[in-house]
Amino acid sequence: MKHANWIRLILSGFCLLAGCARPTETVPAPTTEPIESPAVETVAVTASVKGVNSWPDNDKTVTQYELTIQDDVTDIQNWKAVLSVPDGTELQQNWNTEIEKEDGTWILTPEDYNRAISAGEPLKDVGWIASCDTNETITLLSLELNGEEVSFQKEQKSTPAPAGAEPSPAAVEPIGSLHVANGKLCNEAGEPVQLRGVSTHGLAWFPEYVNRDAFLTLRDDWNANTIRLALYTAESGGYCTGGNQQELLDLIDKGVTYAEELGMYVIIDWHILSDKNPSMHQGEAVAFFTEVSKKYKDKTHVLYEICNEPQESPFLSVIKPYAEDIVQVIRRNDKDAVILVGTNTWCQDIDEVIGNELSDDNVMYTVHFYAGTHKDALRNKLRKALDANVPVYISECSIVEASGNGAADYESAEEWLKLINEYGLSYNAWSLCNKNETSALLKPSCDKLSGWSEADLSETGIWFRNAFRKS
């Protein structure tokens, strides 16, 4: 109540000076629900810092904040916000802003693309995540527009949900089960849905990117809702070729858990590649999918991808018999999960599926494209399959060449994106790592594991982030 009375006194004094009537609104009683920091208005300018979500992390409280600015009269050409920051606060990640720390304050400045804001339009999607070992929160201290400081009342501190409380709906949206209907991926209500997200690189090689903060960055900054966990079966460290199987299973479990906590879907990907024929390690596949389907049978956010990129394996004679066996294995434990089945020639021969679909209703078939290599020929195959009502999921794609390297082909990439959005297809970008190849979403020089700024992203990463944000 002290904060409320203090704000009422300030407002009263301000109105007396301005010659306006004293406010007569009743001050609301305190509430135990999360309180959103009110907007602070000075003439035509409104600005606010809000704590939109909070959760405990060991002995600290982690809070997600957002900054909004709006001038209803004047175009903003540049802006700077100065925040008052409690002692012991640590910045975990930020998006669409640069943050400089200085003597108990953080100074927020724009990226090039959100420096200018038209009159009447709000600054959007600027935020950060910070941890603190006290219950104090970050507040807006001063605001500078077009090189001049704007005076305004200090706003009431935002009060997100206390540590230990149940996560708010903004933090964890309930994950509904998916199913396939009329060739479309649908939610529980039978409405078509589009999943969009990224694929990890090989879990054995880049395990560090399976972390909660990375997934949170992808969800909140990129607008992703899906993570694909790529478990290589062969190659060095592969699950079937000498890799530490327990460590790999533990990584998958972490990925499944983080995705569930953040309200995201997750694909467990049996990533055959150099082994070409999915039946080469079919015994190991049976054991693997028996274990994971039993463990995650009640997790409605889990999808299974049972053969990444078959090669020299015709669909009807090789892939379909393998898929029928593995689908049956999964169905013994998980009756309803969506299962993704690869197609021949690195998931390009989607037309072979037409008329040869499995009898299981919740199966989709995968197409992979690399825009620098795959163009109209593969797009035409895909259209043919879609028009034949084949359920398709693009579980791996990039804007460069099929080697994972080479220049980005933006023209072909835009054609792919048009096709994806025309049919509402789900898709995952390759790959979440800083490997020195152009398909990596992060630059090789980036050593951050989360909270990436645009400067940390490769050309591929920037393109996919923009594509997800437009969805």
XYZ file of C-alpha atoms in Angstrom:
471
model
C 0.000 0.000 0.000
C 2.970 2.340 0.625
C 3.884 2.251 -3.068
C 0.289 2.910 -4.103
C -0.076 5.915 -1.733
C 3.269 7.319 -2.843
C 2.272 7.125 -6.514
C -1.114 8.705 -5.722
C 0.615 11.641 -3.972
C 2.963 12.196 -6.905
C 0.103 12.099 -9.375
C -1.903 14.526 -7.230
C 0.927 17.016 -7.023
C 1.552 16.755 -10.746
C -2.091 17.433 -11.545
C -2.299 20.435 -9.167
C 0.687 22.002 -10.882
C -0.897 21.397 -14.256
C -4.255 22.842 -13.187
C -6.165 19.603 -13.530
C -8.559 17.998 -11.080
C -7.241 15.663 -8.454
C -7.748 12.013 -9.426
C -10.689 10.401 -7.686
C -10.032 6.775 -8.672
C -9.913 4.270 -5.832
C -6.491 2.756 -5.258
C -6.829 -0.999 -5.701
C -6.137 -3.268 -2.763
C -2.900 -5.221 -2.744
C -2.982 -8.530 -4.552
C -0.885 -11.624 -4.431
C -1.052 -11.952 -8.225
C 1.879 -10.720 -10.344
C 1.693 -6.940 -10.787
C 2.606 -5.414 -14.115
C 4.520 -2.169 -13.925
C 2.217 0.623 -15.138
C 3.132 2.684 -18.142
C 4.668 6.064 -17.342
C 3.337 8.855 -19.485
C 4.900 12.280 -19.920
C 2.965 14.385 -22.388
C 2.850 12.165 -25.479
C 5.567 9.722 -24.427
C 4.829 6.400 -22.771
C 7.595 4.147 -21.494
C 7.708 1.128 -19.247
C 9.881 -1.676 -18.006
C 7.890 -4.781 -17.146
C 8.772 -8.006 -15.437
C 6.746 -10.420 -17.531
C 7.872 -13.684 -15.999
C 9.955 -15.041 -13.130
C 11.214 -18.428 -11.946
C 13.622 -19.783 -9.306
C 17.084 -21.035 -10.187
C 18.848 -22.495 -7.164
C 19.251 -19.568 -4.748
C 18.508 -16.870 -7.322
C 15.420 -15.424 -8.950
C 15.495 -15.231 -12.741
C 13.266 -12.599 -14.346
C 12.362 -11.848 -17.937
C 11.844 -8.142 -18.668
C 10.623 -6.113 -21.610
C 10.997 -2.439 -22.493
C 8.339 -0.478 -24.367
C 8.582 3.085 -25.670
C 6.007 5.069 -27.627
C 5.748 8.726 -28.681
C 2.273 9.516 -30.015
C 3.343 12.828 -31.619
C 6.973 12.796 -32.730
C 8.953 10.302 -34.783
C 11.766 8.767 -32.741
C 15.083 8.661 -34.607
C 17.128 7.281 -31.732
C 16.578 6.209 -28.132
C 18.457 5.337 -24.986
C 17.055 3.901 -21.756
C 18.921 3.874 -18.455
C 17.886 1.233 -15.935
C 18.422 1.082 -12.202
C 19.772 -2.386 -11.435
C 19.945 -4.040 -7.979
C 23.341 -5.131 -6.708
C 24.203 -8.682 -7.614
C 22.092 -8.724 -10.781
C 23.572 -10.763 -13.612
C 22.515 -10.411 -17.245
C 21.837 -13.808 -18.816
C 20.674 -12.807 -22.270
C 19.164 -9.921 -24.213
C 17.492 -9.415 -27.570
C 16.996 -6.513 -29.975
C 19.086 -4.162 -27.837
C 22.671 -3.552 -26.812
C 23.279 -3.334 -23.052
C 26.219 -1.516 -21.451
C 26.786 -1.867 -17.707
C 27.867 1.215 -15.779
C 27.913 1.893 -11.992
C 24.716 0.180 -10.911
C 22.901 1.011 -14.126
C 22.426 -0.643 -17.460
C 22.253 1.512 -20.570
C 20.055 0.136 -23.339
C 20.577 1.325 -26.908
C 18.965 0.103 -30.139
C 20.127 -2.161 -32.893
C 20.290 -0.524 -36.327
C 16.932 -1.975 -37.359
C 14.896 -0.677 -34.382
C 16.570 2.672 -33.871
C 13.755 4.626 -35.555
C 10.169 4.374 -34.311
C 7.313 6.128 -36.100
C 5.003 8.390 -34.119
C 2.206 6.402 -32.546
C 4.046 3.094 -32.981
C 5.514 1.200 -30.017
C 8.998 -0.191 -29.670
C 8.489 -3.958 -29.700
C 10.322 -7.136 -28.784
C 13.088 -5.540 -26.721
C 13.904 -7.552 -23.653
C 16.378 -9.328 -21.461
C 16.667 -12.011 -18.801
C 18.514 -11.363 -15.560
C 19.136 -13.220 -12.315
C 19.345 -11.712 -8.841
C 19.803 -13.086 -5.323
C 17.242 -10.625 -3.886
C 13.609 -9.864 -4.658
C 14.467 -6.403 -5.981
C 13.680 -5.749 -9.621
C 15.027 -3.590 -12.417
C 13.339 -0.218 -13.034
C 13.470 2.466 -15.694
C 15.610 5.353 -14.423
C 15.733 7.731 -17.391
C 14.836 7.867 -21.065
C 16.492 9.762 -23.885
C 14.727 10.326 -27.220
C 16.350 11.985 -30.227
C 19.290 13.062 -28.081
C 17.230 14.737 -25.347
C 16.286 13.358 -21.952
C 12.559 13.014 -21.373
C 11.366 13.722 -17.824
C 8.773 11.405 -16.410
C 7.535 9.994 -13.141
C 9.370 7.052 -11.690
C 7.154 4.052 -12.160
C 6.212 1.451 -9.596
C 8.536 -1.501 -9.599
C 7.270 -4.413 -11.608
C 6.585 -7.465 -9.500
C 6.715 -10.713 -11.406
C 5.574 -13.963 -9.896
C 7.681 -14.773 -6.818
C 10.332 -17.442 -6.952
C 8.860 -20.814 -6.131
C 5.446 -19.922 -7.517
C 3.904 -21.842 -10.384
C 5.154 -20.532 -13.751
C 2.850 -18.033 -15.397
C 1.070 -18.879 -18.662
C 3.552 -16.627 -20.464
C 6.381 -18.862 -19.282
C 4.987 -22.303 -19.925
C 2.015 -22.768 -22.190
C 0.340 -26.146 -21.882
C 1.633 -28.491 -24.549
C -1.265 -30.132 -26.293
C -0.930 -33.391 -28.151
C -0.544 -33.307 -31.917
C -2.061 -35.546 -34.549
C -2.229 -35.799 -38.321
C -5.515 -35.137 -40.115
C -6.167 -34.629 -43.837
C -2.455 -34.392 -44.542
C -1.905 -31.661 -41.926
C -0.277 -31.508 -38.515
C -3.059 -30.490 -36.125
C -3.574 -29.615 -32.478
C -6.046 -31.191 -30.088
C -8.845 -29.018 -31.456
C -8.192 -30.307 -34.969
C -6.729 -26.989 -36.158
C -3.652 -27.051 -38.419
C -0.476 -25.937 -36.647
C 2.971 -24.982 -37.867
C 6.025 -25.974 -35.873
C 9.174 -23.963 -36.520
C 12.514 -24.253 -34.836
C 16.073 -25.451 -35.118
C 17.954 -28.710 -35.133
C 21.009 -29.292 -33.041
C 24.107 -30.565 -34.755
C 25.334 -33.958 -33.554
C 24.679 -34.265 -29.827
C 28.029 -35.993 -29.303
C 29.905 -33.087 -30.891
C 28.007 -30.041 -29.672
C 26.357 -31.098 -26.404
C 26.771 -27.661 -24.843
C 23.888 -26.193 -26.852
C 21.394 -28.457 -25.102
C 20.742 -25.981 -22.306
C 17.653 -24.246 -21.001
C 18.868 -20.716 -21.750
C 19.585 -21.590 -25.373
C 16.076 -22.961 -25.793
C 14.672 -19.893 -24.026
C 16.537 -17.581 -26.412
C 15.152 -19.490 -29.374
C 11.630 -19.324 -27.966
C 11.554 -15.690 -26.879
C 13.913 -14.003 -29.332
C 13.523 -16.186 -32.428
C 9.846 -17.149 -32.002
C 10.748 -20.837 -32.288
C 8.488 -23.486 -30.789
C 10.381 -26.693 -31.599
C 13.820 -28.223 -30.985
C 15.179 -31.202 -32.909
C 17.770 -33.320 -31.071
C 20.074 -34.913 -33.679
C 21.402 -38.235 -32.376
C 23.903 -39.484 -34.966
C 23.887 -43.261 -35.249
C 27.208 -43.707 -37.079
C 30.183 -41.356 -37.536
C 32.651 -40.634 -34.715
C 30.934 -40.865 -31.363
C 27.726 -42.138 -32.929
C 25.179 -43.977 -30.816
C 25.849 -47.238 -32.695
C 29.571 -46.728 -33.310
C 31.215 -46.435 -29.923
C 29.576 -43.295 -28.568
C 28.750 -43.055 -24.870
C 25.126 -44.142 -25.061
C 24.226 -43.156 -21.508
C 25.631 -39.640 -21.929
C 23.709 -39.279 -25.177
C 20.490 -40.512 -23.554
C 21.050 -38.045 -20.719
C 21.411 -35.216 -23.248
C 18.150 -36.224 -24.881
C 16.484 -36.258 -21.473
C 17.749 -32.752 -20.748
C 16.455 -31.553 -24.097
C 13.053 -33.133 -23.533
C 12.850 -31.621 -20.046
C 13.904 -28.096 -21.064
C 11.468 -28.105 -23.964
C 8.627 -29.172 -21.695
C 9.472 -26.494 -19.117
C 9.413 -23.832 -21.822
C 6.287 -25.000 -23.604
C 8.109 -26.195 -26.727
C 7.888 -29.342 -28.819
C 10.915 -31.596 -29.224
C 11.891 -34.097 -31.925
C 14.040 -37.079 -30.985
C 15.958 -37.674 -34.218
C 17.565 -41.058 -35.018
C 20.075 -39.406 -37.315
C 21.276 -41.961 -39.847
C 23.604 -40.496 -42.469
C 26.760 -42.364 -43.471
C 25.002 -45.638 -42.627
C 22.581 -44.861 -45.510
C 20.269 -47.865 -45.115
C 18.085 -47.530 -41.998
C 18.036 -51.288 -41.498
C 21.822 -51.344 -40.948
C 21.306 -50.580 -37.251
C 17.710 -51.723 -36.972
C 18.387 -53.804 -33.861
C 19.817 -50.776 -32.073
C 16.898 -48.681 -33.340
C 14.411 -51.136 -31.863
C 16.165 -51.014 -28.479
C 16.487 -47.231 -28.566
C 12.890 -46.470 -29.494
C 11.630 -49.063 -27.025
C 13.467 -47.199 -24.266
C 12.595 -43.626 -25.184
C 8.973 -44.303 -26.112
C 8.457 -46.009 -22.769
C 10.117 -43.126 -20.927
C 8.254 -40.330 -22.752
C 4.935 -42.043 -23.460
C 3.048 -39.434 -21.422
C 4.915 -36.434 -22.844
C 2.637 -34.852 -25.413
C 5.379 -32.516 -26.654
C 7.618 -35.333 -27.965
C 7.812 -36.379 -31.634
C 9.966 -39.240 -32.946
C 12.009 -39.116 -36.174
C 13.042 -42.663 -36.963
C 15.460 -42.314 -39.913
C 17.075 -39.012 -40.780
C 18.410 -39.247 -44.336
C 18.241 -42.669 -46.011
C 20.250 -43.116 -49.202
C 20.217 -45.870 -51.812
C 17.123 -47.124 -50.007
C 13.912 -47.128 -52.076
C 10.912 -46.208 -50.000
C 8.687 -49.163 -50.843
C 11.266 -51.951 -50.498
C 13.551 -50.634 -47.726
C 12.271 -47.635 -45.809
C 8.631 -48.645 -45.455
C 9.305 -52.132 -43.997
C 11.818 -50.609 -41.550
C 9.353 -47.864 -40.613
C 6.518 -50.318 -40.057
C 8.671 -52.237 -37.574
C 9.860 -49.146 -35.656
C 6.417 -47.543 -35.606
C 5.058 -50.753 -34.099
C 7.807 -50.620 -31.445
C 6.870 -47.062 -30.497
C 3.145 -47.788 -30.501
C 3.567 -50.496 -27.877
C 4.310 -47.672 -25.437
C 3.165 -44.416 -27.012
C -0.129 -44.804 -28.851
C -0.503 -41.272 -30.173
C 2.829 -39.494 -30.732
C 3.533 -38.098 -34.187
C 6.270 -40.105 -35.933
C 8.424 -38.735 -38.771
C 9.684 -41.113 -41.463
C 12.577 -40.212 -43.761
C 12.560 -40.590 -47.526
C 15.232 -41.773 -49.949
C 18.124 -39.699 -51.348
C 18.667 -37.514 -48.273
C 14.918 -36.997 -47.877
C 14.297 -35.752 -51.405
C 12.239 -38.576 -52.928
C 8.992 -37.582 -51.257
C 7.066 -38.509 -54.412
C 7.833 -42.201 -53.718
C 5.481 -42.010 -50.734
C 2.394 -41.216 -52.823
C 0.087 -44.214 -52.598
C 2.560 -46.046 -50.355
C 1.844 -44.428 -46.985
C 1.969 -46.444 -43.775
C -1.353 -47.453 -42.263
C -0.635 -45.543 -39.042
C -2.632 -42.301 -38.946
C -0.065 -40.244 -37.023
C 2.883 -40.550 -39.385
C 4.446 -37.775 -41.452
C 7.161 -37.994 -44.111
C 10.219 -35.787 -44.210
C 11.720 -33.549 -46.860
C 15.098 -31.851 -46.404
C 16.235 -28.938 -48.535
C 19.342 -26.808 -48.837
C 18.284 -23.803 -50.884
C 21.619 -23.388 -52.672
C 21.308 -26.908 -54.117
C 17.625 -27.841 -54.100
C 15.382 -25.678 -56.195
C 12.376 -26.105 -58.494
C 12.853 -29.841 -59.065
C 12.518 -30.681 -55.377
C 9.855 -28.031 -54.804
C 7.803 -29.590 -57.599
C 8.176 -33.056 -56.048
C 7.005 -31.646 -52.747
C 3.992 -29.919 -54.288
C 3.011 -33.143 -56.006
C 3.119 -35.029 -52.698
C 1.247 -32.307 -50.815
C -1.453 -32.152 -53.460
C -1.802 -35.926 -53.048
C -2.454 -35.312 -49.338
C 0.855 -36.791 -48.128
C 1.627 -35.358 -44.657
C 5.048 -33.688 -44.907
C 7.382 -32.279 -42.260
C 10.581 -30.423 -43.277
C 12.710 -31.605 -40.375
C 15.976 -30.165 -41.705
C 16.736 -27.274 -44.035
C 19.141 -24.445 -44.733
C 19.698 -21.611 -47.179
C 23.179 -22.726 -48.304
C 24.403 -25.743 -50.289
C 23.712 -29.382 -49.417
C 27.309 -29.790 -48.240
C 26.450 -27.492 -45.349
C 28.742 -24.876 -46.823
C 28.762 -22.416 -49.696
C 27.017 -19.105 -50.163
C 23.481 -18.406 -49.069
C 20.985 -18.510 -51.941
C 18.436 -15.955 -50.770
C 16.297 -16.127 -53.899
C 15.828 -19.879 -53.618
C 15.390 -19.590 -49.840
C 12.526 -17.133 -50.286
C 10.855 -19.489 -52.744
C 11.089 -22.244 -50.157
C 9.636 -19.998 -47.477
C 6.705 -19.070 -49.712
C 5.981 -22.749 -50.277
C 6.304 -23.524 -46.566
C 3.848 -20.805 -45.627
C 1.469 -21.557 -48.499
C 0.930 -25.082 -47.166
C 1.554 -24.308 -43.486
C 4.466 -26.756 -43.317
C 6.500 -27.275 -40.165
C 10.276 -26.885 -40.483
C 13.540 -27.001 -38.541
C 16.706 -25.117 -39.479
C 20.121 -26.780 -39.522
C 22.014 -26.289 -37.205
C 22.462 -24.865 -33.702
C 26.228 -24.620 -33.334
C 29.244 -22.440 -34.145
C 30.882 -24.942 -36.475
C 32.971 -23.360 -39.204
C 30.445 -23.940 -41.968
C 27.866 -21.593 -43.433
C 24.865 -23.678 -42.377
C 25.756 -23.159 -38.711
C 23.362 -20.647 -37.166
C 26.125 -19.031 -35.098
C 29.382 -17.496 -36.248
C 32.527 -19.561 -35.556
C 33.767 -16.690 -33.363
C 30.686 -16.844 -31.120
C 31.346 -18.652 -27.850
C 27.991 -17.813 -26.252
C 25.667 -20.679 -25.455
C 22.548 -18.488 -25.291
C 21.416 -14.864 -25.449
C 22.809 -14.314 -28.928
C 22.694 -10.845 -30.469
C 22.478 -10.355 -34.212
C 26.243 -9.837 -34.260
C 26.651 -13.427 -33.028
C 24.552 -14.949 -35.799
C 25.701 -16.183 -39.181
C 23.890 -15.104 -42.339
C 21.920 -18.335 -42.071
C 21.028 -17.647 -38.454
C 19.831 -14.130 -39.220
C 17.662 -15.352 -42.110
C 15.968 -18.078 -40.091
C 15.434 -15.844 -37.081
C 13.702 -13.315 -39.328
C 11.622 -16.070 -40.948
C 10.463 -17.393 -37.562
C 9.623 -13.911 -36.316
C 7.339 -13.298 -39.283
C 5.313 -16.435 -38.494
